[in-house]
mmCIF file of N, CA and C in Angstrom:
data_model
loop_
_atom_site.group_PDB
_atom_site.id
_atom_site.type_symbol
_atom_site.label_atom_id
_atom_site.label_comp_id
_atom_site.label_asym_id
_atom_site.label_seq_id
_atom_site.Cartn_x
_atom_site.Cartn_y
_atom_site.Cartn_z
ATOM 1 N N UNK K 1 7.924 -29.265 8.947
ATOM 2 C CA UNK K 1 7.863 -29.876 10.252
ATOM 3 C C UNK K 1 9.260 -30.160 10.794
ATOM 4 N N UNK K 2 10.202 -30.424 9.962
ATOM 5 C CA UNK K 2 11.486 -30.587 10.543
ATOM 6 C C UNK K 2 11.975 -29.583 10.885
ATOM 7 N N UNK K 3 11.648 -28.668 10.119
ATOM 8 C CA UNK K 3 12.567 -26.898 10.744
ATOM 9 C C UNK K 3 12.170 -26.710 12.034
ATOM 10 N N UNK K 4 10.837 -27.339 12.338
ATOM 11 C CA UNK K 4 10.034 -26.863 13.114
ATOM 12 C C UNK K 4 10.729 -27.646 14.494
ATOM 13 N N UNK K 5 10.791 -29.212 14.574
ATOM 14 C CA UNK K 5 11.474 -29.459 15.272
ATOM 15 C C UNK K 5 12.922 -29.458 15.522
ATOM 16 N N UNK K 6 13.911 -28.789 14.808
ATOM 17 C CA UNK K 6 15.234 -28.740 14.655
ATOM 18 C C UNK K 6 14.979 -27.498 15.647
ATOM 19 N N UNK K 7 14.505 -26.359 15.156
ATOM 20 C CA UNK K 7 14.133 -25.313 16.054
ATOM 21 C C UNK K 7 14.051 -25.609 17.666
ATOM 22 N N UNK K 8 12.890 -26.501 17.678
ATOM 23 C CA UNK K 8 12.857 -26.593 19.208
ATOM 24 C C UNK K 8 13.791 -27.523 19.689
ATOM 25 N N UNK K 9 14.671 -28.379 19.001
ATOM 26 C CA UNK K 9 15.231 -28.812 19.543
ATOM 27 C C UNK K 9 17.034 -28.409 19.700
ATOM 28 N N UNK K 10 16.599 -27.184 18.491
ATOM 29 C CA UNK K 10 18.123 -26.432 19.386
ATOM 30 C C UNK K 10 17.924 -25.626 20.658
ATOM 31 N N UNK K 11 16.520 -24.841 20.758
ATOM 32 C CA UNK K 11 16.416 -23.323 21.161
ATOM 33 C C UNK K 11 16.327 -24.259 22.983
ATOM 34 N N UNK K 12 16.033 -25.872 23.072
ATOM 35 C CA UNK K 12 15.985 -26.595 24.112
ATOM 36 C C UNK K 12 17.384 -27.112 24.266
ATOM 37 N N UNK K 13 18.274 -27.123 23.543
ATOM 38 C CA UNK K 13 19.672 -27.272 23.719
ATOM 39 C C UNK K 13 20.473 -26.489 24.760
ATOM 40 N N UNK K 14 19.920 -24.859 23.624
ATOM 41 C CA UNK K 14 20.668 -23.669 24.193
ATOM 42 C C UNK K 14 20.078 -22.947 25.697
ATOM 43 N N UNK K 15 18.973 -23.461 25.806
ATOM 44 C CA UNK K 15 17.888 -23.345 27.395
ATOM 45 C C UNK K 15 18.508 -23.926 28.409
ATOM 46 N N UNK K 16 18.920 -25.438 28.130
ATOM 47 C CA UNK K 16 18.736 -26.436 29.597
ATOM 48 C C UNK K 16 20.317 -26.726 29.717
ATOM 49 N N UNK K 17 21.276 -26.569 28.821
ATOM 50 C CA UNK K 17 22.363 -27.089 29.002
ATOM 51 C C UNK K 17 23.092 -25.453 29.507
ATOM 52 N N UNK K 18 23.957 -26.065 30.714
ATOM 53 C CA UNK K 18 24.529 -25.431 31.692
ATOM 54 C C UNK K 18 25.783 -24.641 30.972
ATOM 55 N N UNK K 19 26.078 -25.545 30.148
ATOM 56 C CA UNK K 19 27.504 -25.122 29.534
ATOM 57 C C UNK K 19 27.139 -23.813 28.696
ATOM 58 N N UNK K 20 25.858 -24.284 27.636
ATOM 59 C CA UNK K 20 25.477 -23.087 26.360
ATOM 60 C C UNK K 20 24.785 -22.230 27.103
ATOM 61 N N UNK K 21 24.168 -22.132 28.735
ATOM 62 C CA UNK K 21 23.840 -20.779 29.390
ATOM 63 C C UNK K 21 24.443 -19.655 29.871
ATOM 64 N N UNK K 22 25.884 -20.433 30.064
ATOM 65 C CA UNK K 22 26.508 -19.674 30.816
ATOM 66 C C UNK K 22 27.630 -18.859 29.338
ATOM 67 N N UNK K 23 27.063 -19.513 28.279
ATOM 68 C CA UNK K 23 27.866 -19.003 27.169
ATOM 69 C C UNK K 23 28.832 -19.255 26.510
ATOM 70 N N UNK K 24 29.120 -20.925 26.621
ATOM 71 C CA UNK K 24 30.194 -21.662 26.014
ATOM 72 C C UNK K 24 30.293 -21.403 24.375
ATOM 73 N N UNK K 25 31.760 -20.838 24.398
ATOM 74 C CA UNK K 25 32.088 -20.588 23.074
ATOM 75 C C UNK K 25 32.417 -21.662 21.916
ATOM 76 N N UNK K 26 32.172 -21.444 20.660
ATOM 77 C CA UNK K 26 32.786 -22.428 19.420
ATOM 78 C C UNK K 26 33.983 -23.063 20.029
ATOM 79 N N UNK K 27 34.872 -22.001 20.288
ATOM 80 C CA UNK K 27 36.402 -22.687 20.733
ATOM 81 C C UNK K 27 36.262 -23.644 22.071
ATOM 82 N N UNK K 28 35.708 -23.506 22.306
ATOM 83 C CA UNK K 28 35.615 -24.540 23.525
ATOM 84 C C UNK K 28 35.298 -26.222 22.837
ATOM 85 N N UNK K 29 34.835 -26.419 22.047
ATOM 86 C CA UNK K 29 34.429 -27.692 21.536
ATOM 87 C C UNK K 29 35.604 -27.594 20.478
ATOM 88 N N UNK K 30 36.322 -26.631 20.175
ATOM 89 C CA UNK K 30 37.161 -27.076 19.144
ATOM 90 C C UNK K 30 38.290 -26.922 19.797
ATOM 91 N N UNK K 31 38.375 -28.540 20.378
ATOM 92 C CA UNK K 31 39.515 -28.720 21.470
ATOM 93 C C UNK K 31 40.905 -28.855 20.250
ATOM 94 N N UNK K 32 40.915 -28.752 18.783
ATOM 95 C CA UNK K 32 42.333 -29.349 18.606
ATOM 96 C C UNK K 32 42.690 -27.309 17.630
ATOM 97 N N UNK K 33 41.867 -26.952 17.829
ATOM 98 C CA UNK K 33 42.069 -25.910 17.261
ATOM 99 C C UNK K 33 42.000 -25.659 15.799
ATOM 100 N N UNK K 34 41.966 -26.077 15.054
ATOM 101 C CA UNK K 34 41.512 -26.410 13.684
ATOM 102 C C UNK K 34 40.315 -25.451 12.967
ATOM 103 N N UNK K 35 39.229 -25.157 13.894
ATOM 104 C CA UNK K 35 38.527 -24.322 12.900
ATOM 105 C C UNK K 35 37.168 -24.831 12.798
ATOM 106 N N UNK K 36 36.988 -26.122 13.056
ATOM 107 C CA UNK K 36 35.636 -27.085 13.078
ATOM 108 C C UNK K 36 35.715 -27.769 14.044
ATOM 109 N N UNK K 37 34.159 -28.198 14.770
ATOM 110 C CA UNK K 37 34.056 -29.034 15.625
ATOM 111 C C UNK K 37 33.669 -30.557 15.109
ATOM 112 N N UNK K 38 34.418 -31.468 15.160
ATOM 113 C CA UNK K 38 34.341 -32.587 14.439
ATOM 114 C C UNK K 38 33.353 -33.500 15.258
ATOM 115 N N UNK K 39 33.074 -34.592 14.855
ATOM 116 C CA UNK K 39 31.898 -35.382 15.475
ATOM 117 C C UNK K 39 32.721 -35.895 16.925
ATOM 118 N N UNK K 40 33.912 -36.034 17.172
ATOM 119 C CA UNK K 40 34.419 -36.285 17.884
ATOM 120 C C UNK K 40 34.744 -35.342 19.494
ATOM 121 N N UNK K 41 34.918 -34.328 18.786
ATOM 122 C CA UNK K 41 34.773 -32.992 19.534
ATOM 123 C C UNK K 41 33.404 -32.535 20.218
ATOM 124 N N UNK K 42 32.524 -32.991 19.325
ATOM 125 C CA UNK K 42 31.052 -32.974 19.428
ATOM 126 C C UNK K 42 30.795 -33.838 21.019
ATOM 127 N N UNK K 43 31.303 -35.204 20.692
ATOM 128 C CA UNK K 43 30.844 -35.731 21.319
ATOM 129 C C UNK K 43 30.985 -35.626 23.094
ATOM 130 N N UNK K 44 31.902 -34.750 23.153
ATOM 131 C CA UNK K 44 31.942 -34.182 24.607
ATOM 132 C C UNK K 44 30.699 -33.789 25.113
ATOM 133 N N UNK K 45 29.607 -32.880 24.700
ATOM 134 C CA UNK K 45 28.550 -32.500 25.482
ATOM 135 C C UNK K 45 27.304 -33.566 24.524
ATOM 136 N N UNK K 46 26.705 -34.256 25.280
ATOM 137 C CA UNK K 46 25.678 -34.989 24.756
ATOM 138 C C UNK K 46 24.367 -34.638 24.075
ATOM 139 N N UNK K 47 24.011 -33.441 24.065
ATOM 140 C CA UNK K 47 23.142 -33.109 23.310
ATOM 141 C C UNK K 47 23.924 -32.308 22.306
ATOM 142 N N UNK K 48 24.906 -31.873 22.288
ATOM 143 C CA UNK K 48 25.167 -31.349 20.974
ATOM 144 C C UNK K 48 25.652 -32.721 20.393
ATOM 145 N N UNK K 49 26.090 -33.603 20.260
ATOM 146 C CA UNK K 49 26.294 -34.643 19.886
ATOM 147 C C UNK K 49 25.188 -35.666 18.891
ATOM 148 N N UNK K 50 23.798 -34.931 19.715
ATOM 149 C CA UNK K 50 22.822 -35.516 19.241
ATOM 150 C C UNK K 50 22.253 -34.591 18.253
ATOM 151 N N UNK K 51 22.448 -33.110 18.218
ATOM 152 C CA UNK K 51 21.787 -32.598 17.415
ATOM 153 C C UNK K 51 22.629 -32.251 16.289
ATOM 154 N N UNK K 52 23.847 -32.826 16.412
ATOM 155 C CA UNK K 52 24.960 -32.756 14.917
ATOM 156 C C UNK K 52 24.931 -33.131 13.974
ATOM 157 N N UNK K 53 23.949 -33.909 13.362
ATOM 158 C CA UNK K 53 23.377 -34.196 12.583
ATOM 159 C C UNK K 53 22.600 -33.161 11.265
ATOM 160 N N UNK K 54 22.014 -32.435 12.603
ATOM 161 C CA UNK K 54 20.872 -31.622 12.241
ATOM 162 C C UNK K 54 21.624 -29.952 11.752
ATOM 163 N N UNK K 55 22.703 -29.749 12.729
ATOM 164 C CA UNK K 55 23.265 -29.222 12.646
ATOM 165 C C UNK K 55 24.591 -28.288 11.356
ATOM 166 N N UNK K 56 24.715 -29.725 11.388
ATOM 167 C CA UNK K 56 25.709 -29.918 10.086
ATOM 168 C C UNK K 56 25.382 -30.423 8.615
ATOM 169 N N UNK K 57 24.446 -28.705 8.138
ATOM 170 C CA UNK K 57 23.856 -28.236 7.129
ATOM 171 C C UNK K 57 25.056 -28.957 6.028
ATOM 172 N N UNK K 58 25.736 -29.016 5.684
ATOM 173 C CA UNK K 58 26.322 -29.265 4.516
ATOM 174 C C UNK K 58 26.738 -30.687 4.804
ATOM 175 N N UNK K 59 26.456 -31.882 5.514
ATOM 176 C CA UNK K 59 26.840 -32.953 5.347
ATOM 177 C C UNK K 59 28.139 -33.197 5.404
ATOM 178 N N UNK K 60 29.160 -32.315 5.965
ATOM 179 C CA UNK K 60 30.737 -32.803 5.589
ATOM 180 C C UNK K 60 31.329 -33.255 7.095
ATOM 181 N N UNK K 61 30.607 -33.536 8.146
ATOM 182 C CA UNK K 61 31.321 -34.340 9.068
ATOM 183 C C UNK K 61 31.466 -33.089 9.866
ATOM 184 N N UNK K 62 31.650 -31.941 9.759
ATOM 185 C CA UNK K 62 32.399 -30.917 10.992
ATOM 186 C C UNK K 62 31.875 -30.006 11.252
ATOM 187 N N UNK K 63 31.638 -29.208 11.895
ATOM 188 C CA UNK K 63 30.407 -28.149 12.331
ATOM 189 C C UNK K 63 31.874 -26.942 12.302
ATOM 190 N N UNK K 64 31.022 -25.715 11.126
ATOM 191 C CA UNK K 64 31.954 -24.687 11.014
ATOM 192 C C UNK K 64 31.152 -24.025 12.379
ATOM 193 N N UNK K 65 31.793 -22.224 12.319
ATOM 194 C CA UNK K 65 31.719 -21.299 13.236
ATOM 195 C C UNK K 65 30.117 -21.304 12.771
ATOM 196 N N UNK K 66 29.971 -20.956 11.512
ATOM 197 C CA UNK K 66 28.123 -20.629 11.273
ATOM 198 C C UNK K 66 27.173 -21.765 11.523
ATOM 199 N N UNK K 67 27.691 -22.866 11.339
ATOM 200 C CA UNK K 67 26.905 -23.912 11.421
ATOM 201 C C UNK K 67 26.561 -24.389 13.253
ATOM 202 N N UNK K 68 27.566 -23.990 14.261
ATOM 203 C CA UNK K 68 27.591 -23.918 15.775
ATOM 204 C C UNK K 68 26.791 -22.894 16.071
ATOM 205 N N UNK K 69 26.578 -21.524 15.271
ATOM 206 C CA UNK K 69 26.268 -20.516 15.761
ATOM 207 C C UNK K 69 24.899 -20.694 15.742
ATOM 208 N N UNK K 70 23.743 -21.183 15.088
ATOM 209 C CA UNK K 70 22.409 -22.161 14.697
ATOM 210 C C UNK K 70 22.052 -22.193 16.217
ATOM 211 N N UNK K 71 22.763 -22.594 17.253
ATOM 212 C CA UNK K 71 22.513 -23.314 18.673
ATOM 213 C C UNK K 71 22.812 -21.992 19.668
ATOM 214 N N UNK K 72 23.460 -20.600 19.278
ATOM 215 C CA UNK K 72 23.573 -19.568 20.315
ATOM 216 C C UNK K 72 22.451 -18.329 19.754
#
């Protein structure tokens, strides 16, 4: 049931938000250049912010390239 809603609640991420339609890249949230989008970085667009959690399969605080890619 959680896959189930993680699912819809990315594939509704990548639908309604203006930024991930028009095709906003990893690098765009990884404003310091580094390689990961940190919770901080995150927190610029509000639903990815909310689904970083869910997102960030390995628990270490930072969303790699594969772990962002989940949401395109």
């Amino acid at each position: 049931m959680k896959q189930l809603s993680t699912t819809i609640a990315i594939l509704a991420l990548a639908t309604s938000s203006a930024a991930f339609a028009q095709g906003v890249s990893f690098a765009t949230f990884d404003t310091d250049g580094d390689g990961v989008i940190s919770k901080e970085e995150a927190s610029a667009n509000m639903q990815l912010e909310k689904l970083f959690p869910e997102l960030d399969s390995d628990g270490n605080g930072e969303l790699s390239k594969e772990e962002f890619a989940q949401i395109q």
